N, CA, C and O of each residue as an XYZ file, in Angstrom:
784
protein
N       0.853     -1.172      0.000
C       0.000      0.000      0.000
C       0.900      1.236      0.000
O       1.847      1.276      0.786
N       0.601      2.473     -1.028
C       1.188      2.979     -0.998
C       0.681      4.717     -0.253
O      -0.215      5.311     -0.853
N       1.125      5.199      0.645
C       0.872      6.450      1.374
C       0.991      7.454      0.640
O       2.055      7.346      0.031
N       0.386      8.511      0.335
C       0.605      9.993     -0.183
C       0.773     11.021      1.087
O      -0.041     11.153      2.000
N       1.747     11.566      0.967
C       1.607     12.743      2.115
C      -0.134     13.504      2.352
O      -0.434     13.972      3.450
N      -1.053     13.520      1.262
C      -2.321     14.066      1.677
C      -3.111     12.841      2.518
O      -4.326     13.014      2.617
N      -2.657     11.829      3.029
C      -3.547     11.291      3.260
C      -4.130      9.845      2.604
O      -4.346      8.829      3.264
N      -4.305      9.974      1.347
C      -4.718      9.201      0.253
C      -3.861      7.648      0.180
O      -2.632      7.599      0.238
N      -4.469      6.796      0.086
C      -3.687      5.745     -0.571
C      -3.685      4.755     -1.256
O      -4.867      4.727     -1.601
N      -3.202      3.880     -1.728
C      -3.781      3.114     -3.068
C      -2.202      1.849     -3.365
O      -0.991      2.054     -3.272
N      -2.839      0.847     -3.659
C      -2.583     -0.546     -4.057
C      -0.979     -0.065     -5.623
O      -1.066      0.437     -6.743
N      -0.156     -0.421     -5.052
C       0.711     -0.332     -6.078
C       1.795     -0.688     -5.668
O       2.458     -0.319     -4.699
N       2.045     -1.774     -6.803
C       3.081     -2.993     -7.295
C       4.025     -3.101     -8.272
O       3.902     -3.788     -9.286
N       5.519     -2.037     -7.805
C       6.512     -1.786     -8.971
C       7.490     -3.239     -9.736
O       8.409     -3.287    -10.554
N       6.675     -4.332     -8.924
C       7.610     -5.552     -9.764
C       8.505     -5.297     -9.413
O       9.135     -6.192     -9.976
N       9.579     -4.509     -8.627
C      10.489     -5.635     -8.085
C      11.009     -4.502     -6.667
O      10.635     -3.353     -6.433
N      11.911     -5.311     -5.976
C      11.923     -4.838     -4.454
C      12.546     -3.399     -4.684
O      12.135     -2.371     -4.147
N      13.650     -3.500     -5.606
C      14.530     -1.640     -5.784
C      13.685     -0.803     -5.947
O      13.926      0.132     -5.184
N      12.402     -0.539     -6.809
C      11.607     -0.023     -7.251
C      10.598      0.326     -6.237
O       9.888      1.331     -6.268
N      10.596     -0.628     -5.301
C       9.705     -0.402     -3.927
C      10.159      0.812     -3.093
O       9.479      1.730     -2.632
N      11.834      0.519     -2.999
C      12.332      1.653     -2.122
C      11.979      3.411     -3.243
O      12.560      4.264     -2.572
N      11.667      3.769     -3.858
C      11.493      5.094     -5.185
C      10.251      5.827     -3.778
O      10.478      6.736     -2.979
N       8.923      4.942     -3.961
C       8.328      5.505     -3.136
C       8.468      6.712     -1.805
O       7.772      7.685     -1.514
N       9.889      6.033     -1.104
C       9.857      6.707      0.012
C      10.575      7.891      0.118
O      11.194      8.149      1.150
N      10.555      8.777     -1.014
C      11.142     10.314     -0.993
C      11.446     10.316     -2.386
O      10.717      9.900     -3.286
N      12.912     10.962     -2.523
C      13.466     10.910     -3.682
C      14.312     12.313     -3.554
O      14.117     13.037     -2.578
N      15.311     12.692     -4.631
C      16.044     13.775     -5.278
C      14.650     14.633     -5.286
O      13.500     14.195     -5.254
N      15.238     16.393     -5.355
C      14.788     17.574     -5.335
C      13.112     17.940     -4.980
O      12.739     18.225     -3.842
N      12.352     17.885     -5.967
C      10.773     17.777     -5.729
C      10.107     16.393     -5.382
O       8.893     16.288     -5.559
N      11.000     15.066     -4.782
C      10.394     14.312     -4.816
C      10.370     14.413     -3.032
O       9.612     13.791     -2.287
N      11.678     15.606     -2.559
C      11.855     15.276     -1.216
C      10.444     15.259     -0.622
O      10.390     14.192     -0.010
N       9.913     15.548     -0.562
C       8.397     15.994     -0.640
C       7.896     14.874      0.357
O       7.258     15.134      1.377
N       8.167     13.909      0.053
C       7.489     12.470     -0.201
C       8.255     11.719      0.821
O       7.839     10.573      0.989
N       9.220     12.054      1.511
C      10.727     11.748      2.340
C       9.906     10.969      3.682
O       9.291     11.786      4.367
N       9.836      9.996      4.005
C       9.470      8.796      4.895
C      10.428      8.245      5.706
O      10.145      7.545      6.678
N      11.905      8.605      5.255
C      12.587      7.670      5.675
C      13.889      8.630      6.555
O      15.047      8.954      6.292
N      13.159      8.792      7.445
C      13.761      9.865      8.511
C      14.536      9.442      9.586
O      15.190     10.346     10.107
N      14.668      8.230     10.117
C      15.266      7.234     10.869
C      15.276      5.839     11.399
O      14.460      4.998     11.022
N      15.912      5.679     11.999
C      15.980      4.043     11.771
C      14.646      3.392     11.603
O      14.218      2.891     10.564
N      14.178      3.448     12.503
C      12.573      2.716     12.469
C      11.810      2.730     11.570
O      10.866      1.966     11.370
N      12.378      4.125     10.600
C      11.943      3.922      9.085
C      12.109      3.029      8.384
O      11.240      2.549      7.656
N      13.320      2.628      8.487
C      13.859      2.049      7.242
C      13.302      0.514      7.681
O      12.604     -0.048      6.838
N      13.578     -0.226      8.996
C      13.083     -1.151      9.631
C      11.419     -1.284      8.942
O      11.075     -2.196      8.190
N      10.454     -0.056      9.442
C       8.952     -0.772      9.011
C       9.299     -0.559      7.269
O       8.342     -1.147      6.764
N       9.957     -0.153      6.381
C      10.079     -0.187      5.069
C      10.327     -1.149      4.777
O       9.753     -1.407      3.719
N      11.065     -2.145      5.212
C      11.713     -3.693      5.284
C      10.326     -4.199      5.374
O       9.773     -4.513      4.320
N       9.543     -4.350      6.756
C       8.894     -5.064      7.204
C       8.015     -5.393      5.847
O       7.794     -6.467      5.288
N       7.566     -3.931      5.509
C       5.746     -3.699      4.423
C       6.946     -4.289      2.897
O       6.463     -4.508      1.786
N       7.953     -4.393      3.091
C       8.658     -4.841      1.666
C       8.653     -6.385      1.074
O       8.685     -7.334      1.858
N       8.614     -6.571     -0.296
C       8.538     -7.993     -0.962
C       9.400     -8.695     -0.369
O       9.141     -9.877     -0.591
N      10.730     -8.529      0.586
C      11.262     -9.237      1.392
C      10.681    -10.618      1.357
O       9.465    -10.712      1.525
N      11.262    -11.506      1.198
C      10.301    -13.061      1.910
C      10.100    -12.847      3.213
O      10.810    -12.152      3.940
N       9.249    -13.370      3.480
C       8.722    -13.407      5.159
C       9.077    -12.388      5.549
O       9.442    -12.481      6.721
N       9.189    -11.108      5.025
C       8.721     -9.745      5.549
C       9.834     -9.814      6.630
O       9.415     -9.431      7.723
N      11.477    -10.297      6.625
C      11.931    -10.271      7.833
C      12.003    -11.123      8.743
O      13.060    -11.356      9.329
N      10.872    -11.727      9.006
C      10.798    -12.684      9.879
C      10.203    -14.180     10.073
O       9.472    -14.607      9.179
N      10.393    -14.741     10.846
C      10.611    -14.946     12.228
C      12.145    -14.314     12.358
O      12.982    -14.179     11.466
N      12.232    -13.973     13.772
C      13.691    -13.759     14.125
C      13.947    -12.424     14.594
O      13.014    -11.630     14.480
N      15.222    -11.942     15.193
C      15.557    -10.635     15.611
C      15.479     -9.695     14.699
O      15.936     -9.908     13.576
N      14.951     -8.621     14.988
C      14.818     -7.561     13.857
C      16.015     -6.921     13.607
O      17.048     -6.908     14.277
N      15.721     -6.349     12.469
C      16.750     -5.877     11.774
C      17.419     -4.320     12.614
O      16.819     -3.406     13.180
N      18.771     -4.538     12.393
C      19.290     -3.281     13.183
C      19.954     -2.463     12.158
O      20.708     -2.929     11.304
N      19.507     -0.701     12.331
C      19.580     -0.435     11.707
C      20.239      1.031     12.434
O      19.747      1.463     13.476
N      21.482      1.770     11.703
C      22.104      2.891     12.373
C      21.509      4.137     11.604
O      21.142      4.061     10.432
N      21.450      5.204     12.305
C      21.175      6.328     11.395
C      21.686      6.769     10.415
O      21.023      7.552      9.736
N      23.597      6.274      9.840
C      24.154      5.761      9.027
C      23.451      5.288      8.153
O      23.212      6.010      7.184
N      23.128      4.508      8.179
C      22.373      3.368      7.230
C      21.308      3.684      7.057
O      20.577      2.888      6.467
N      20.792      4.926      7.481
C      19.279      5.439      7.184
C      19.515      6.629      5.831
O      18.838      6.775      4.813
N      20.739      7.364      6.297
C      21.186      8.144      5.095
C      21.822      7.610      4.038
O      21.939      8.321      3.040
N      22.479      5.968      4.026
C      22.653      5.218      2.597
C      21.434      5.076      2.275
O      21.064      5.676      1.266
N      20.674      4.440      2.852
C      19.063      4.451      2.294
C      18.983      5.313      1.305
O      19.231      4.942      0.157
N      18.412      7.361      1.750
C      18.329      8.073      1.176
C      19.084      7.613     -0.140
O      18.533      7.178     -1.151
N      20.776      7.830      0.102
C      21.457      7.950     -0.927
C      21.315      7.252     -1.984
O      21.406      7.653     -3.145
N      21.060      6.058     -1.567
C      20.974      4.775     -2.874
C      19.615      5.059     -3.542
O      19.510      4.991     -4.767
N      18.542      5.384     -2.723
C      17.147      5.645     -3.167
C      17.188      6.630     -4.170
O      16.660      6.378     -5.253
N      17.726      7.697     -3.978
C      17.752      8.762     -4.705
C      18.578      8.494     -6.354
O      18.212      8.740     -7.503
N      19.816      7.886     -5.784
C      20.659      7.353     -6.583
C      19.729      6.207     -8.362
O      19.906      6.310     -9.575
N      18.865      5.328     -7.540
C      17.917      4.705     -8.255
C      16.929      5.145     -8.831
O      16.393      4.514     -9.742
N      16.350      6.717     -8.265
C      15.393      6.903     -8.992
C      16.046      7.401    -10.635
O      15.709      7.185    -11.799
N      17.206      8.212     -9.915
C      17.803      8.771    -11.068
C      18.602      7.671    -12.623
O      18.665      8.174    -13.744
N      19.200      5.971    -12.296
C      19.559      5.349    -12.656
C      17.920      4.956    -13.616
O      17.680      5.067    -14.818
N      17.131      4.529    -12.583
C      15.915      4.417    -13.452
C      15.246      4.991    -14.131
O      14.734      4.471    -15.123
N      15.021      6.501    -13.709
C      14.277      6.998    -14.842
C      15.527      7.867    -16.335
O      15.241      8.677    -17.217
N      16.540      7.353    -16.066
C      17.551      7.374    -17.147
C      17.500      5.949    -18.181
O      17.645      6.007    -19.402
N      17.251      4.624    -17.364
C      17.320      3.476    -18.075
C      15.734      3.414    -18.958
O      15.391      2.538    -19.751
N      15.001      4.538    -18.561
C      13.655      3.962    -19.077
C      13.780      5.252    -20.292
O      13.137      5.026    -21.317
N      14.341      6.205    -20.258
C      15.017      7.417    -21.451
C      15.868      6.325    -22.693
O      15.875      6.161    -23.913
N      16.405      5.864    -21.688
C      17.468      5.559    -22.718
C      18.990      6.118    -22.430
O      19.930      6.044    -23.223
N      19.012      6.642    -21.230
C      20.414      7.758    -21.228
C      21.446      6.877    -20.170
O      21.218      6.218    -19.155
N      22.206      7.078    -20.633
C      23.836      6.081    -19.962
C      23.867      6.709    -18.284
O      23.705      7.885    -17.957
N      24.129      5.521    -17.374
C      23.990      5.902    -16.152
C      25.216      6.956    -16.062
O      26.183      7.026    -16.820
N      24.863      7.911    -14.716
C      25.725      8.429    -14.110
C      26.847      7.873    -13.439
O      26.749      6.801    -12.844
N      27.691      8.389    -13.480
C      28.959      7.380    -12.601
C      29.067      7.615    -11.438
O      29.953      7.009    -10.835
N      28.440      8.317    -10.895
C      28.515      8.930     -8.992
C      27.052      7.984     -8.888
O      26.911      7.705     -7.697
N      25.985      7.431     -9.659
C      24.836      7.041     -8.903
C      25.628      5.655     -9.486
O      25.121      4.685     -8.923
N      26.462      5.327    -10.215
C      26.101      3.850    -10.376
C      27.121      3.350     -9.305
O      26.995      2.243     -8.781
N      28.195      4.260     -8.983
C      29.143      3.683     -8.141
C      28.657      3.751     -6.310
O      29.135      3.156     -5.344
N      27.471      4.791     -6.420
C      26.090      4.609     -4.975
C      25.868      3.431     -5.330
O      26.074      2.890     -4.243
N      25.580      2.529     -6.075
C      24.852      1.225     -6.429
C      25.610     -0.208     -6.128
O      25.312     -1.226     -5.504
N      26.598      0.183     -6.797
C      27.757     -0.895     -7.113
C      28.459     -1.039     -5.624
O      28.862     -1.996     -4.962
N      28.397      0.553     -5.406
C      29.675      0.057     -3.638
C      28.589     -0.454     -2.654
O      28.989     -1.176     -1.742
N      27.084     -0.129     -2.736
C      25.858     -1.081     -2.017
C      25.753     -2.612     -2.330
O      25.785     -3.501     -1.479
N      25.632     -2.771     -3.580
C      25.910     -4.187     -3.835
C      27.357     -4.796     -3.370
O      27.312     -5.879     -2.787
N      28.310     -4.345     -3.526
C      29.438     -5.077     -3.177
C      29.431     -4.917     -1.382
O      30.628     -4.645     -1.294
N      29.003     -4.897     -0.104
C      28.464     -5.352      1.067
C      27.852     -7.123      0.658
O      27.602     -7.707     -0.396
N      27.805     -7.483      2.067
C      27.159     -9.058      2.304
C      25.798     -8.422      2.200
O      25.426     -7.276      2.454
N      24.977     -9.786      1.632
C      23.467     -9.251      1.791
C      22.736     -9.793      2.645
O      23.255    -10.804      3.119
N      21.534     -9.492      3.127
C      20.730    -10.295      3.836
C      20.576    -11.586      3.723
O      20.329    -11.862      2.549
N      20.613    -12.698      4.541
C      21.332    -13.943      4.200
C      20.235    -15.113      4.526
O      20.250    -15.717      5.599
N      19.163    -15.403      3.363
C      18.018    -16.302      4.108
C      18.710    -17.765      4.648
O      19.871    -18.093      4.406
N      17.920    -18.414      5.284
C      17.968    -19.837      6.226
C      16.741    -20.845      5.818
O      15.570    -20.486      5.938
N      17.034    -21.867      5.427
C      16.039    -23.010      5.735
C      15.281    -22.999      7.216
O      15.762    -22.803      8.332
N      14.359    -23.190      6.941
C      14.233    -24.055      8.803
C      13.259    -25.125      9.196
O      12.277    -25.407      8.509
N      13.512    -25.606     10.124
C      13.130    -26.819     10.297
C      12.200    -27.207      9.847
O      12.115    -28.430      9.741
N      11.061    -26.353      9.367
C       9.629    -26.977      9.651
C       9.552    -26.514      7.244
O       8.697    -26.882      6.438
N      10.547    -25.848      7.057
C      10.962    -26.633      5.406
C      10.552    -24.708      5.109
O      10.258    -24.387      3.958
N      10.571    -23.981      5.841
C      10.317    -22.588      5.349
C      11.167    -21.539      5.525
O      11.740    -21.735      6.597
N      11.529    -20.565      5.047
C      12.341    -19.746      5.244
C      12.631    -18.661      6.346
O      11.946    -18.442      7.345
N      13.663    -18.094      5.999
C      13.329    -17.042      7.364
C      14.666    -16.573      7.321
O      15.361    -17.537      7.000
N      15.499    -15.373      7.520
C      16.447    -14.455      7.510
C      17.385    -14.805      8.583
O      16.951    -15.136      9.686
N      18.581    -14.757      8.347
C      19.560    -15.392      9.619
C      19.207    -14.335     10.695
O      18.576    -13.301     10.479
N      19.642    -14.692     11.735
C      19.997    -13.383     12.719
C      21.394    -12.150     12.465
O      22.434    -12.387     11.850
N      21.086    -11.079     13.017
C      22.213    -10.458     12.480
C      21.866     -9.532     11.424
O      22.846     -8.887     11.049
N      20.883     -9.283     10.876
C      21.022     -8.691      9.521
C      20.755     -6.997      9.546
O      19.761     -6.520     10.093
N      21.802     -6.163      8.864
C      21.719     -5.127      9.140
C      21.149     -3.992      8.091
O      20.183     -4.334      7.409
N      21.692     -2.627      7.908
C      20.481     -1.990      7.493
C      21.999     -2.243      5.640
O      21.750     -2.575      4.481
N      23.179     -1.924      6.228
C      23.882     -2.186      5.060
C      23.744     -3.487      4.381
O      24.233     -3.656      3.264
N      22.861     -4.760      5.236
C      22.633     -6.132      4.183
C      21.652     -5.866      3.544
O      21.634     -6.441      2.456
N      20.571     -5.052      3.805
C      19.431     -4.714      3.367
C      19.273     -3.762      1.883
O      18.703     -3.964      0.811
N      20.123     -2.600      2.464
C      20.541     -2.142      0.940
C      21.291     -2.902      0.151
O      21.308     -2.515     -1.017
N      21.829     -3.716      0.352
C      22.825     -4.755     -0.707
C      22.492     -5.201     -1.230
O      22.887     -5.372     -2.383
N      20.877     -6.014     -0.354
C      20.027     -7.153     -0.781
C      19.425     -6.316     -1.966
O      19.313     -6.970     -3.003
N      18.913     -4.687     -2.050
C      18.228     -4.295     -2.667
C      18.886     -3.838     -4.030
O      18.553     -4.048     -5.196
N      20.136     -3.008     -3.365
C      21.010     -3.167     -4.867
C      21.477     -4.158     -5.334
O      22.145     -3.956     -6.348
N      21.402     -5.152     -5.010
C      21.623     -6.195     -5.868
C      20.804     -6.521     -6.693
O      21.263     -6.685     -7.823
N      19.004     -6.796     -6.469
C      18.072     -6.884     -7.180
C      17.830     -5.733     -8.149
O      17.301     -5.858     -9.254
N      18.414     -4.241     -7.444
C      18.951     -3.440     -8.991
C      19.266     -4.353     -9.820
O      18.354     -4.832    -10.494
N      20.564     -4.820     -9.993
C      21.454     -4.875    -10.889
C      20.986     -6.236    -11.663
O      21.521     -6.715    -12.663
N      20.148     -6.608    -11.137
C      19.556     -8.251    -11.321
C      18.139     -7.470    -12.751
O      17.865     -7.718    -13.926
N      17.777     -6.764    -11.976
C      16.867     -6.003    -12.486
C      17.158     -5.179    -14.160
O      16.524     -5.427    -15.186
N      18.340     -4.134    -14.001
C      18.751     -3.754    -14.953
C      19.253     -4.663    -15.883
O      18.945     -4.422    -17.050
N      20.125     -5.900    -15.622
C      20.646     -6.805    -16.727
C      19.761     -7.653    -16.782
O      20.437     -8.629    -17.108
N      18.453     -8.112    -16.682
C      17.798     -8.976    -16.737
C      16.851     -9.101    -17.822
O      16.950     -8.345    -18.788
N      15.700    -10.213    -17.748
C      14.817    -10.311    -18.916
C      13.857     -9.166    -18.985
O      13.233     -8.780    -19.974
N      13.838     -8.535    -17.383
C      12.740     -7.569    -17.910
C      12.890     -5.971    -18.287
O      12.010     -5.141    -18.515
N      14.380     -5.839    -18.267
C      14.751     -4.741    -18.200
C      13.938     -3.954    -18.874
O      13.327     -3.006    -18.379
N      13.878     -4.436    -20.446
C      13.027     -3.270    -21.574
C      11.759     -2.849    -20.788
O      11.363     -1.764    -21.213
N      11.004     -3.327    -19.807
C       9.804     -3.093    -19.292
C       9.957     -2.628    -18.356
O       9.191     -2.968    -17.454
N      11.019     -1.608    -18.057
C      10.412     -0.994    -16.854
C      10.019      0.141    -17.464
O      10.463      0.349    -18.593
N       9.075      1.148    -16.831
C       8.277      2.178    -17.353
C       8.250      2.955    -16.265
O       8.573      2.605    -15.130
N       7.677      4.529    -16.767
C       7.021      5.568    -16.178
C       5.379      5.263    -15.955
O       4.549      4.885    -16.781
N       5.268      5.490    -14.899
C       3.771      5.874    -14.782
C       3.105      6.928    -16.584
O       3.443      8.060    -16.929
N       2.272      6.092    -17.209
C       1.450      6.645    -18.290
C       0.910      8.620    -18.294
O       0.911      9.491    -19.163
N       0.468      8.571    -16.644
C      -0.281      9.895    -16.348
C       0.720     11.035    -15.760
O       1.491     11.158    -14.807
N       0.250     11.832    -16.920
C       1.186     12.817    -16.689
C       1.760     13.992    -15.101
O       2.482     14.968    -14.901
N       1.128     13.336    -14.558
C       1.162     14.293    -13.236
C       2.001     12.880    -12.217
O       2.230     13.167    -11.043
N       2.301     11.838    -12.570
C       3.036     10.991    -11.759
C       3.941     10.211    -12.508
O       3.762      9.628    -13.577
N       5.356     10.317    -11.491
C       6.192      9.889    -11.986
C       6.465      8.661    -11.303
O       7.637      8.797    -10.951
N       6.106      7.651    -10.948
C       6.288      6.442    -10.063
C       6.738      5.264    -11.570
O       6.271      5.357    -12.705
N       7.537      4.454    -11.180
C       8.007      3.354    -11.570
C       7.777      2.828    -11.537
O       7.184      2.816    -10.458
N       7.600      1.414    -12.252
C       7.355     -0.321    -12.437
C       8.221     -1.050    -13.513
O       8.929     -0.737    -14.470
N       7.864     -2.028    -12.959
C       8.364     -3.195    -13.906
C       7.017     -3.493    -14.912
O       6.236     -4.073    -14.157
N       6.619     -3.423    -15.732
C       5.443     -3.870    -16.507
C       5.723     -5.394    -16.265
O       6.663     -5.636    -17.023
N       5.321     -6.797    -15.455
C       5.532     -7.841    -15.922
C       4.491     -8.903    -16.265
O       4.533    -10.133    -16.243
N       3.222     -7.722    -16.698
C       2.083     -8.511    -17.096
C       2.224     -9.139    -18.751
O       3.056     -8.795    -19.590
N       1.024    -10.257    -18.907
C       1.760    -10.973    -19.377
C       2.095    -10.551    -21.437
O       3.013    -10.828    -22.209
N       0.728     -9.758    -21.580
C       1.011     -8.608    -22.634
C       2.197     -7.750    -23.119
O       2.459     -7.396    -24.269
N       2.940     -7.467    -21.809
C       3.462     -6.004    -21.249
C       2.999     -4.707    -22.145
O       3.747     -4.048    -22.867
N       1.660     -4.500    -21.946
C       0.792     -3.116    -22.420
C       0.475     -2.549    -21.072
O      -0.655     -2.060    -21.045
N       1.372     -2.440    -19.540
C       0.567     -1.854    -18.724
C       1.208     -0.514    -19.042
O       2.171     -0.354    -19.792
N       0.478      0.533    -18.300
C       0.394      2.115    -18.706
C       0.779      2.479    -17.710
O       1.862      3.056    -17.607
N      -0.292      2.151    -16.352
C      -0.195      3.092    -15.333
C       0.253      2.406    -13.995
O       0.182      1.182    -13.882
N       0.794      3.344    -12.808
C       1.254      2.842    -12.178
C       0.226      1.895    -11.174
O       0.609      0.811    -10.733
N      -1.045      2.423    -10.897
C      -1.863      1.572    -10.337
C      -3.253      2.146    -11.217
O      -3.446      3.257    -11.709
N      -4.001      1.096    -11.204
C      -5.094      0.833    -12.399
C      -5.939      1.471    -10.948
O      -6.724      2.228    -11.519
N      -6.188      1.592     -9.751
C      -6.504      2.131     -8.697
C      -6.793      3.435     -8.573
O      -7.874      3.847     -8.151
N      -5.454      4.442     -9.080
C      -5.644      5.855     -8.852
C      -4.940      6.095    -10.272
O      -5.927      6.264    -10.988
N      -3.875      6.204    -11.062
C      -3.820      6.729    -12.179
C      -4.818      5.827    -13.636
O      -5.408      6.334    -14.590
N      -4.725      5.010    -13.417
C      -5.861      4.110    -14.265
C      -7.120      4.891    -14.713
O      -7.654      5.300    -15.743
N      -7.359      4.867    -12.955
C      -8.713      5.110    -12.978
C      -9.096      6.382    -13.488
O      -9.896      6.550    -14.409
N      -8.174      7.751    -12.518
C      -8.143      8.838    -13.439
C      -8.344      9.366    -14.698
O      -9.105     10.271    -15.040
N      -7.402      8.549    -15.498
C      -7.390      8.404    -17.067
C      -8.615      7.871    -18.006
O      -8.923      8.363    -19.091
N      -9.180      6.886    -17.439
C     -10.463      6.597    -17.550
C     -11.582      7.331    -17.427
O     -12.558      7.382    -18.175
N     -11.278      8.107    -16.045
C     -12.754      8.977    -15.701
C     -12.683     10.937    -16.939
O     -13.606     11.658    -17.319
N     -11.296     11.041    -17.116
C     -10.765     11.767    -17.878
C     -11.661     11.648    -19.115
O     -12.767     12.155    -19.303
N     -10.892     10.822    -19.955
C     -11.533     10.091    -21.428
C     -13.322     10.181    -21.564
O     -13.992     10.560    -22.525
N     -13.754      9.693    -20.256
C     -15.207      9.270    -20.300
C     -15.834     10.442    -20.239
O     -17.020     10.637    -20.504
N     -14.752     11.516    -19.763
C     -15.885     12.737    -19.754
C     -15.345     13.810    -21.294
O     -15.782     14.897    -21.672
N     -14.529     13.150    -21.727
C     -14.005     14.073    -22.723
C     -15.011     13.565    -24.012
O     -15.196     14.465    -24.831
N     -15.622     12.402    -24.293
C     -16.201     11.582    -24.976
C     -17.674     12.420    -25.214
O     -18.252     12.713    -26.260
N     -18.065     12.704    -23.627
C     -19.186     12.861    -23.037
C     -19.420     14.464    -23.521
O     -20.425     14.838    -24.125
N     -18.412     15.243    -23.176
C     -18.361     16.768    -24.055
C     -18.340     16.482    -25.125
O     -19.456     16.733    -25.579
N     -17.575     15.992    -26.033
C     -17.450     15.893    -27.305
C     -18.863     15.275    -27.997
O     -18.801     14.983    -29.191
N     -19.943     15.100    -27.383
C     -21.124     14.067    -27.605
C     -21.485     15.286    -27.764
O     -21.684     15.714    -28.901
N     -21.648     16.119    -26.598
C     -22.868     16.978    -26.513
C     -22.112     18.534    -27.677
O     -22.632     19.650    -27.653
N     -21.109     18.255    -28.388
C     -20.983     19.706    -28.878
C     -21.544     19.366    -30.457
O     -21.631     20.269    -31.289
């Protein structure tokens, strides 16, 4: 679920975990949107994240105020890597080397367990967490779905996805609130255009 600073909120699914972290602020006019103010941030961001088992069972994740401002950094770093890879324009070398020196850290390290299900070792910190996430960057960018990641369709939002439906004709970022918009838009433009 995704929060708007007014209040508002709505169902939206960027296909993959890097793309999850975009949401929680961003570079210049996105600061706006900035969630991730200290540790406990970044912790319930984990929790509500595609993570398997959300974290747990097990000791929660520890996280330094350090590691709350790599957050920022890498976040910011990604929006900018992404909405360059979806242009077409060659990454920056100060955001890809934010990326690359996150990925090169240990990552969050899952466990079997007894009963045949998963679950996160103990120990895991806020630098395995970004690792775990830049890594699924980079998994992300060289991967099958790369050509599909997209801009939100509606012009007043810039949110990210992976298109990985099975067409890949999606438009908008949630068929919920920009979808729907666009729809109620059209239906009334149809509706003037009837009556002139």
């Amino acid at each position: 679920m995704l929060r708007h600073p007014d209040g508002s909120s709505f169902r939206f699914d960027p296909g993959a975990l890097c793309l999850e972290l975009l949401p929680t602020g961003g570079p210049g006019p996105l600061a706006h949107f900035e969630v991730l103010r200290e540790p406990a941030d970044l912790v319930r961001w984990a929790e509500e994240s595609r993570l398997p088992d959300r974290l747990g069972p097990g000791p929660a994740l520890v996280v330094s105020a350090a590691e709350v401002a790599d957050a920022r950094a890498l976040r910011d770093a990604l929006w900018r890597l992404t909405e360059g890879h979806v242009r077409g324009t060659p990454p920056g070398p100060d955001d890809l080397a934010t990326l690359n020196d996150a990925a090169a850290h240990p990552p969050l390290t899952a466990r079997l367990t007894a009963d045949g299900g998963r679950a996160w070792a103990p120990g895991g910190t806020g630098t395995g967490l970004l690792s775990t996430v830049a890594r699924d960057a980079v998994d992300l960018f060289t991967g099958a779905h790369a050509h599909r990641i997209r801009t939100c369709g509606a012009h007043d939002c810039r949110l990210l996805f992976v298109d990985t439906s099975r067409p890949g004709k999606r438009r908008w970022c949630s068929m919920e609130r920009c979808g729907n918009r666009a729809k109620v838009r059209a239906h009334r433009a149809r509706l003037t255009a009837a009556d002139e």
